[in-house]
GROMACS .gro file of C-alpha atoms in nm:
model
  371
    1GLY     CA    1  -0.528   1.185  -1.988
    2GLU     CA    2  -0.292   0.996  -1.717
    3GLY     CA    3  -0.214   0.706  -1.960
    4ASN     CA    4  -0.065   0.918  -2.211
    5GLY     CA    5   0.282   0.972  -2.086
    6ALA     CA    6   0.579   1.101  -2.236
    7ALA     CA    7   0.970   1.075  -2.155
    8ALA     CA    8   1.150   1.411  -2.141
    9GLY     CA    9   1.475   1.508  -2.034
   10GLU     CA   10   1.693   1.243  -2.244
   11GLY     CA   11   2.001   1.268  -2.096
   12GLU     CA   12   2.252   1.088  -1.855
   13GLY     CA   13   2.028   0.815  -1.649
   14GLU     CA   14   1.659   0.793  -1.686
   15GLY     CA   15   1.414   1.005  -1.859
   16VAL     CA   16   1.158   1.188  -1.706
   17LEU     CA   17   0.809   1.015  -1.721
   18LEU     CA   18   0.540   1.291  -1.721
   19CYS     CA   19   0.166   1.246  -1.827
   20SER     CA   20   0.005   1.530  -2.024
   21THR     CA   21  -0.245   1.578  -1.728
   22ALA     CA   22   0.012   1.685  -1.480
   23LEU     CA   23   0.233   1.869  -1.739
   24ASN     CA   24  -0.103   2.082  -1.783
   25THR     CA   25  -0.141   2.113  -1.409
   26ALA     CA   26   0.229   2.211  -1.358
   27ARG     CA   27   0.148   2.504  -1.642
   28PHE     CA   28  -0.175   2.613  -1.483
   29VAL     CA   29   0.005   2.647  -1.121
   30GLY     CA   30   0.284   2.848  -1.331
   31ARG     CA   31   0.032   3.086  -1.462
   32TYR     CA   32  -0.144   3.102  -1.103
   33LEU     CA   33   0.157   3.206  -0.934
   34ARG     CA   34   0.243   3.460  -1.207
   35LEU     CA   35  -0.113   3.624  -1.126
   36VAL     CA   36  -0.048   3.614  -0.737
   37ARG     CA   37   0.281   3.797  -0.769
   38GLU     CA   38   0.135   4.074  -1.027
   39VAL     CA   39  -0.220   4.111  -0.870
   40GLU     CA   40  -0.136   4.137  -0.471
   41PRO     CA   41  -0.500   4.216  -0.373
   42VAL     CA   42  -0.616   3.851  -0.499
   43ALA     CA   43  -0.324   3.683  -0.366
   44VAL     CA   44  -0.475   3.517  -0.054
   45GLU     CA   45  -0.807   3.396  -0.235
   46ALA     CA   46  -0.596   3.292  -0.563
   47THR     CA   47  -0.342   3.089  -0.348
   48ARG     CA   48  -0.623   2.919  -0.120
   49GLY     CA   49  -0.832   2.830  -0.455
   50LEU     CA   50  -0.501   2.728  -0.642
   51VAL     CA   51  -0.410   2.485  -0.345
   52GLY     CA   52  -0.783   2.358  -0.343
   53LEU     CA   53  -0.760   2.270  -0.708
   54VAL     CA   54  -0.431   2.089  -0.652
   55GLN     CA   55  -0.580   1.871  -0.348
   56LEU     CA   56  -0.817   1.811  -0.582
   57TYR     CA   57  -0.582   1.661  -0.855
   58VAL     CA   58  -0.407   1.468  -0.618
   59LEU     CA   59  -0.709   1.309  -0.460
   60THR     CA   60  -0.831   1.225  -0.814
   61VAL     CA   61  -0.530   1.058  -0.948
   62PHE     CA   62  -0.529   0.861  -0.612
   63ASN     CA   63  -0.888   0.748  -0.669
   64VAL     CA   64  -0.858   0.655  -1.006
   65PHE     CA   65  -0.565   0.406  -0.969
   66TRP     CA   66  -0.665   0.295  -0.651
   67THR     CA   67  -0.796  -0.057  -0.644
   68GLY     CA   68  -1.052  -0.019  -0.329
   69PRO     CA   69  -1.345   0.214  -0.225
   70PRO     CA   70  -1.240   0.608  -0.242
   71PRO     CA   71  -1.179   0.808   0.061
   72GLY     CA   72  -1.506   0.931   0.212
   73SER     CA   73  -1.700   0.601   0.064
   74ALA     CA   74  -1.859   0.330   0.249
   75GLY     CA   75  -1.557   0.054   0.308
   76PHE     CA   76  -1.263   0.270   0.270
   77GLU     CA   77  -1.153   0.271   0.613
   78GLU     CA   78  -1.161  -0.100   0.625
   79HIS     CA   79  -1.017  -0.205   0.297
   80ASP     CA   80  -0.673  -0.302   0.310
   81PRO     CA   81  -0.540  -0.318   0.676
   82GLY     CA   82  -0.201  -0.253   0.521
   83MET     CA   83  -0.248   0.099   0.436
   84PRO     CA   84  -0.068   0.310   0.689
   85ALA     CA   85  -0.282   0.485   0.935
   86SER     CA   86  -0.148   0.844   0.873
   87LEU     CA   87  -0.200   0.781   0.500
   88ARG     CA   88  -0.561   0.695   0.555
   89GLN     CA   89  -0.632   0.974   0.780
   90ALA     CA   90  -0.449   1.225   0.542
   91LEU     CA   91  -0.664   1.095   0.233
   92LEU     CA   92  -0.981   1.156   0.456
   93ALA     CA   93  -0.865   1.484   0.553
   94LEU     CA   94  -0.802   1.561   0.173
   95HIS     CA   95  -1.133   1.440   0.077
   96THR     CA   96  -1.273   1.672   0.338
   97SER     CA   97  -1.085   1.947   0.241
   98THR     CA   98  -1.160   1.896  -0.153
   99HIS     CA   99  -1.552   1.765  -0.127
  100ALA     CA  100  -1.696   1.923   0.188
  101GLY     CA  101  -1.878   2.283   0.225
  102ALA     CA  102  -1.726   2.558   0.439
  103ALA     CA  103  -1.910   2.466   0.779
  104GLU     CA  104  -1.729   2.138   0.743
  105GLN     CA  105  -1.389   2.271   0.711
  106HIS     CA  106  -1.144   2.261   1.018
  107GLU     CA  107  -1.123   2.634   1.029
  108PRO     CA  108  -1.371   2.937   1.002
  109LEU     CA  109  -1.380   3.066   0.640
  110THR     CA  110  -1.423   3.414   0.527
  111ASP     CA  111  -1.736   3.485   0.316
  112SER     CA  112  -1.490   3.478   0.010
  113ALA     CA  113  -1.307   3.187   0.116
  114ALA     CA  114  -1.628   3.011   0.179
  115GLU     CA  115  -1.757   3.071  -0.163
  116LEU     CA  116  -1.417   2.939  -0.308
  117GLN     CA  117  -1.476   2.603  -0.107
  118ALA     CA  118  -1.835   2.575  -0.235
  119ASP     CA  119  -1.679   2.615  -0.619
  120LEU     CA  120  -1.424   2.356  -0.509
  121ALA     CA  121  -1.687   2.116  -0.367
  122ARG     CA  122  -1.895   2.151  -0.692
  123ALA     CA  123  -1.593   2.055  -0.894
  124ALA     CA  124  -1.517   1.768  -0.709
  125ALA     CA  125  -1.867   1.642  -0.713
  126SER     CA  126  -1.857   1.659  -1.120
  127VAL     CA  127  -1.528   1.452  -1.121
  128SER     CA  128  -1.657   1.118  -1.290
  129LEU     CA  129  -1.419   0.821  -1.124
  130GLU     CA  130  -1.615   0.605  -1.352
  131ARG     CA  131  -1.522   0.757  -1.688
  132LEU     CA  132  -1.185   0.825  -1.579
  133ARG     CA  133  -1.118   0.465  -1.493
  134ALA     CA  134  -1.309   0.299  -1.788
  135PRO     CA  135  -0.988   0.334  -2.003
  136LEU     CA  136  -0.797   0.174  -1.747
  137GLU     CA  137  -1.009  -0.133  -1.732
  138SER     CA  138  -0.934  -0.285  -2.088
  139GLN     CA  139  -0.537  -0.235  -2.043
  140GLU     CA  140  -0.283  -0.548  -1.979
  141MET     CA  141  -0.100  -0.592  -1.641
  142PHE     CA  142  -0.376  -0.430  -1.458
  143ALA     CA  143  -0.266  -0.083  -1.650
  144LEU     CA  144   0.071  -0.097  -1.506
  145PRO     CA  145   0.242   0.126  -1.766
  146GLN     CA  146  -0.042   0.402  -1.714
  147THR     CA  147  -0.028   0.342  -1.355
  148ILE     CA  148   0.367   0.400  -1.351
  149VAL     CA  149   0.360   0.717  -1.560
  150ALA     CA  150   0.081   0.857  -1.361
  151MET     CA  151   0.289   0.801  -1.022
  152GLU     CA  152   0.593   0.921  -1.140
  153SER     CA  153   0.423   1.224  -1.273
  154LEU     CA  154   0.275   1.273  -0.966
  155GLN     CA  155   0.579   1.266  -0.762
  156LEU     CA  156   0.769   1.527  -1.018
  157LEU     CA  157   0.466   1.753  -0.947
  158ALA     CA  158   0.500   1.719  -0.582
  159GLU     CA  159   0.854   1.859  -0.617
  160LEU     CA  160   0.739   2.128  -0.830
  161LEU     CA  161   0.474   2.213  -0.550
  162ARG     CA  162   0.742   2.184  -0.292
  163SER     CA  163   0.985   2.429  -0.475
  164HIS     CA  164   0.715   2.694  -0.588
  165LEU     CA  165   0.396   2.682  -0.463
  166LEU     CA  166   0.462   2.601  -0.096
  167PRO     CA  167   0.718   2.956  -0.098
  168ALA     CA  168   0.410   3.124  -0.258
  169ALA     CA  169   0.155   3.000   0.013
  170GLU     CA  170   0.401   3.078   0.301
  171ALA     CA  171   0.443   3.438   0.173
  172SER     CA  172   0.075   3.529   0.038
  173ALA     CA  173  -0.145   3.286   0.199
  174PRO     CA  174   0.006   3.118   0.562
  175ALA     CA  175  -0.294   2.975   0.656
  176ALA     CA  176  -0.308   2.757   0.332
  177ALA     CA  177   0.084   2.658   0.369
  178PRO     CA  178   0.021   2.376   0.587
  179ARG     CA  179  -0.228   2.197   0.359
  180VAL     CA  180   0.037   2.223   0.082
  181ARG     CA  181   0.308   2.081   0.326
  182ALA     CA  182   0.066   1.776   0.410
  183LEU     CA  183  -0.018   1.733   0.028
  184VAL     CA  184   0.358   1.709  -0.078
  185GLU     CA  185   0.464   1.502   0.213
  186GLN     CA  186   0.187   1.250   0.113
  187VAL     CA  187   0.274   1.198  -0.259
  188GLY     CA  188   0.561   0.922  -0.162
  189PRO     CA  189   0.321   0.735   0.063
  190ILE     CA  190   0.020   0.765  -0.200
  191THR     CA  191   0.251   0.654  -0.461
  192VAL     CA  192   0.373   0.331  -0.280
  193GLN     CA  193   0.018   0.245  -0.184
  194ILE     CA  194  -0.101   0.248  -0.549
  195TYR     CA  195   0.205   0.024  -0.646
  196ARG     CA  196   0.104  -0.197  -0.366
  197GLY     CA  197  -0.235  -0.238  -0.489
  198VAL     CA  198  -0.116  -0.312  -0.831
  199ALA     CA  199   0.187  -0.565  -0.755
  200ARG     CA  200  -0.047  -0.761  -0.558
  201GLY     CA  201  -0.315  -0.763  -0.802
  202MET     CA  202  -0.066  -0.924  -1.056
  203LEU     CA  203   0.002  -1.216  -0.816
  204ASP     CA  204  -0.229  -1.478  -0.828
  205LEU     CA  205  -0.141  -1.652  -0.465
  206GLU     CA  206  -0.484  -1.802  -0.353
  207PRO     CA  207  -0.387  -2.127  -0.517
  208ILE     CA  208  -0.059  -2.145  -0.317
  209VAL     CA  209  -0.239  -2.080  -0.023
  210ALA     CA  210  -0.493  -2.355  -0.071
  211ALA     CA  211  -0.207  -2.586  -0.149
  212ILE     CA  212  -0.024  -2.500   0.179
  213ARG     CA  213  -0.363  -2.570   0.384
  214SER     CA  214  -0.447  -2.883   0.235
  215ARG     CA  215  -0.153  -3.066   0.252
  216SER     CA  216  -0.010  -3.263   0.538
  217TRP     CA  217   0.215  -3.091   0.788
  218ALA     CA  218   0.250  -3.410   1.053
  219PRO     CA  219   0.525  -3.614   0.895
  220ARG     CA  220   0.741  -3.822   1.090
  221GLU     CA  221   1.077  -3.760   0.948
  222ILE     CA  222   1.257  -3.416   0.871
  223GLY     CA  223   1.226  -3.353   0.487
  224THR     CA  224   1.532  -3.247   0.288
  225GLN     CA  225   1.361  -3.111  -0.017
  226HIS     CA  226   1.151  -2.808  -0.019
  227SER     CA  227   0.757  -2.789  -0.115
  228PRO     CA  228   0.658  -2.752  -0.471
  229TYR     CA  229   0.481  -2.421  -0.396
  230VAL     CA  230   0.813  -2.274  -0.330
  231ASP     CA  231   0.919  -2.311  -0.711
  232GLN     CA  232   0.584  -2.141  -0.809
  233LEU     CA  233   0.647  -1.836  -0.606
  234VAL     CA  234   1.007  -1.769  -0.728
  235GLN     CA  235   0.847  -1.846  -1.083
  236HIS     CA  236   0.570  -1.581  -0.988
  237VAL     CA  237   0.827  -1.308  -0.892
  238GLN     CA  238   1.062  -1.370  -1.184
  239GLN     CA  239   0.774  -1.299  -1.434
  240LEU     CA  240   0.692  -0.991  -1.258
  241ALA     CA  241   1.057  -0.897  -1.223
  242GLY     CA  242   1.067  -0.976  -1.625
  243SER     CA  243   0.773  -0.767  -1.713
  244LEU     CA  244   0.911  -0.474  -1.536
  245SER     CA  245   1.253  -0.477  -1.675
  246GLN     CA  246   1.097  -0.518  -2.027
  247LEU     CA  247   0.880  -0.215  -1.963
  248GLY     CA  248   1.184   0.007  -1.872
  249VAL     CA  249   1.021   0.081  -1.535
  250PRO     CA  250   1.230   0.342  -1.356
  251VAL     CA  251   1.459   0.170  -1.062
  252ALA     CA  252   1.265   0.333  -0.766
  253ALA     CA  253   0.950   0.212  -0.894
  254TYR     CA  254   1.067  -0.137  -0.969
  255ARG     CA  255   1.204  -0.165  -0.635
  256THR     CA  256   0.869  -0.062  -0.495
  257LEU     CA  257   0.637  -0.284  -0.714
  258VAL     CA  258   0.873  -0.618  -0.635
  259GLY     CA  259   0.915  -0.521  -0.272
  260GLU     CA  260   0.519  -0.508  -0.244
  261ALA     CA  261   0.495  -0.837  -0.425
  262ILE     CA  262   0.733  -1.004  -0.216
  263GLY     CA  263   0.532  -0.835   0.104
  264ALA     CA  264   0.203  -1.021  -0.045
  265ILE     CA  265   0.380  -1.345  -0.079
  266CYS     CA  266   0.474  -1.312   0.321
  267GLU     CA  267   0.149  -1.214   0.422
  268HIS     CA  268  -0.023  -1.516   0.195
  269LEU     CA  269   0.243  -1.749   0.334
  270VAL     CA  270   0.159  -1.661   0.674
  271ASP     CA  271  -0.217  -1.708   0.581
  272GLY     CA  272  -0.182  -2.049   0.461
  273TYR     CA  273   0.031  -2.181   0.757
  274ALA     CA  274  -0.235  -2.034   0.987
  275GLY     CA  275  -0.489  -2.256   0.802
  276VAL     CA  276  -0.290  -2.557   0.908
  277LYS     CA  277  -0.497  -2.784   1.145
  278LYS     CA  278  -0.222  -2.998   1.268
  279ALA     CA  279   0.163  -2.959   1.236
  280SER     CA  280   0.437  -3.197   1.386
  281ASP     CA  281   0.785  -3.068   1.478
  282GLU     CA  282   0.889  -3.241   1.114
  283GLY     CA  283   0.630  -3.027   0.954
  284ARG     CA  284   0.720  -2.686   1.119
  285ALA     CA  285   1.111  -2.782   1.019
  286GLN     CA  286   0.965  -2.817   0.657
  287MET     CA  287   0.769  -2.476   0.683
  288SER     CA  288   1.093  -2.307   0.790
  289LEU     CA  289   1.311  -2.508   0.533
  290ASP     CA  290   1.052  -2.386   0.262
  291VAL     CA  291   1.100  -2.026   0.375
  292LYS     CA  292   1.454  -2.036   0.380
  293THR     CA  293   1.498  -2.184   0.024
  294LEU     CA  294   1.232  -1.906  -0.099
  295GLN     CA  295   1.441  -1.634   0.049
  296ALA     CA  296   1.763  -1.759  -0.084
  297ALA     CA  297   1.591  -1.802  -0.432
  298LEU     CA  298   1.477  -1.470  -0.435
  299ARG     CA  299   1.814  -1.310  -0.319
  300LYS     CA  300   1.960  -1.487  -0.591
  301LEU     CA  301   1.719  -1.318  -0.849
  302LEU     CA  302   1.710  -0.992  -0.690
  303PRO     CA  303   2.089  -0.958  -0.579
  304GLU     CA  304   2.051  -0.577  -0.532
  305MET     CA  305   1.728  -0.599  -0.315
  306ALA     CA  306   1.801  -0.857  -0.045
  307PRO     CA  307   1.432  -0.946   0.026
  308SER     CA  308   1.349  -1.024   0.374
  309MET     CA  309   1.106  -1.277   0.476
  310ALA     CA  310   1.084  -1.155   0.843
  311HIS     CA  311   0.713  -1.142   0.838
  312VAL     CA  312   0.681  -1.520   0.787
  313GLU     CA  313   0.981  -1.611   1.002
  314ASP     CA  314   0.845  -1.448   1.302
  315TYR     CA  315   0.549  -1.651   1.275
  316LEU     CA  316   0.744  -1.971   1.214
  317ARG     CA  317   0.925  -1.901   1.519
  318ALA     CA  318   0.601  -1.843   1.738
  319LEU     CA  319   0.494  -2.195   1.615
  320TYR     CA  320   0.774  -2.346   1.871
  321LEU     CA  321   0.673  -2.126   2.145
  322PRO     CA  322   0.489  -2.260   2.480
  323PRO     CA  323   0.124  -2.196   2.507
  324GLN     CA  324   0.174  -1.958   2.793
  325GLU     CA  325   0.404  -1.739   2.608
  326LEU     CA  326   0.171  -1.651   2.322
  327LEU     CA  327   0.028  -1.355   2.476
  328ALA     CA  328   0.327  -1.166   2.542
  329TRP     CA  329   0.427  -1.276   2.170
  330ALA     CA  330   0.075  -1.148   2.037
  331ARG     CA  331   0.139  -0.808   2.240
  332ALA     CA  332   0.479  -0.759   2.072
  333HIS     CA  333   0.336  -0.837   1.713
  334PRO     CA  334   0.029  -0.673   1.645
  335GLN     CA  335   0.116  -0.668   1.271
  336TYR     CA  336  -0.041  -1.025   1.297
  337SER     CA  337  -0.451  -1.060   1.247
  338VAL     CA  338  -0.628  -1.178   1.520
  339ARG     CA  339  -0.708  -1.505   1.296
  340HIS     CA  340  -0.336  -1.560   1.274
  341ARG     CA  341  -0.295  -1.525   1.637
  342THR     CA  342  -0.550  -1.783   1.738
  343ALA     CA  343  -0.425  -2.031   1.494
  344LEU     CA  344  -0.130  -2.023   1.683
  345VAL     CA  345  -0.308  -2.116   1.982
  346ALA     CA  346  -0.474  -2.394   1.833
  347LEU     CA  347  -0.160  -2.565   1.667
  348ASN     CA  348   0.035  -2.495   1.949
  349GLY     CA  349  -0.227  -2.612   2.223
  350VAL     CA  350  -0.259  -2.928   2.022
  351SER     CA  351   0.125  -2.989   2.023
  352SER     CA  352   0.185  -2.906   2.393
  353GLY     CA  353  -0.132  -3.109   2.514
  354LEU     CA  354  -0.342  -2.854   2.606
  355LYS     CA  355  -0.695  -2.921   2.742
  356LYS     CA  356  -1.003  -2.728   2.549
  357ARG     CA  357  -1.100  -2.555   2.827
  358GLU     CA  358  -0.733  -2.440   2.873
  359GLN     CA  359  -0.731  -2.357   2.497
  360GLN     CA  360  -1.063  -2.151   2.526
  361ASP     CA  361  -0.921  -1.933   2.848
  362LEU     CA  362  -0.623  -1.850   2.608
  363LEU     CA  363  -0.853  -1.726   2.347
  364ASP     CA  364  -1.054  -1.540   2.565
  365SER     CA  365  -0.728  -1.371   2.689
  366LEU     CA  366  -0.659  -1.272   2.342
  367ALA     CA  367  -0.964  -1.140   2.227
  368LYS     CA  368  -0.952  -0.912   2.557
  369GLN     CA  369  -0.603  -0.784   2.450
  370ASP     CA  370  -0.726  -0.707   2.099
  371GLY     CA  371  -1.075  -0.520   2.276
   0.00000   0.00000   0.00000
């Protein structure tokens, strides 16, 4: 299974992480490619069938380790707004290529190709995600060790597909080659997306968001000490980094996981600040002090990564803008949600003495801009 990892290639540097399922898939691809070379009359159908099976394998691995609804099901397109649109569309296309019949494909199919597509759709329908996920549910750390082995195996398999299956498809079944190329190109983003879900699942940030929202941000004097939640966040990252180091996680995976964890922290900080009802200039200065202190601590903890807090810093800078400049700022920063942008109107409007009617007009303009 995906959790049964083996380290191979003992030599200089890191070993190769390869699970038994990926190894069997690689062997299967090799046998099929030998068949394609030796029995030329079936080359086109054999290559097309092989490409479909590899697509199904990659999609199944994604679905098993993905924390949200699978592509093609209700809720997939809304889950995790942070997923790149290109990856979301690629996963939906992958679902159609593997689960839909011949009539729903984007290209006309011959009778033999349509039969192959029907066989692939039946195989896809027989995959039980619940059964495949069940062994992972009892694992510690959100099945992190198993996830790492699966993702590293997937990336290794993608390189094998790039060097062997893609040239074979280009030679024997040119119509299938773009599907192989697209599949290989999406394995990297798929890996990052899976690591993103695991990293976020390992951090319990809601209590910190609640602490930010519930404290007073309207002091009369500028503070000189950072808030307690900063130390909690540093401790979260320190524990995560320590756990990853103990597991011997590959460097690239380590950086992705820690980077996604810091990204989640930034998003939750913005979420917390957006829930503040009233903030004085001194309170805004305290927010900036907290973020600067957090960034300095993380850079000391992770000197090789130089973590960025730009997502939070940009939002805090917007807290100082006059209301009439918020529309232009919102247009230039679409990465913030509607709720985060409307919170700026409320906070900045109160601070600048904006009347309720003027605040509502600004909110209406923001809504039109999003529409």
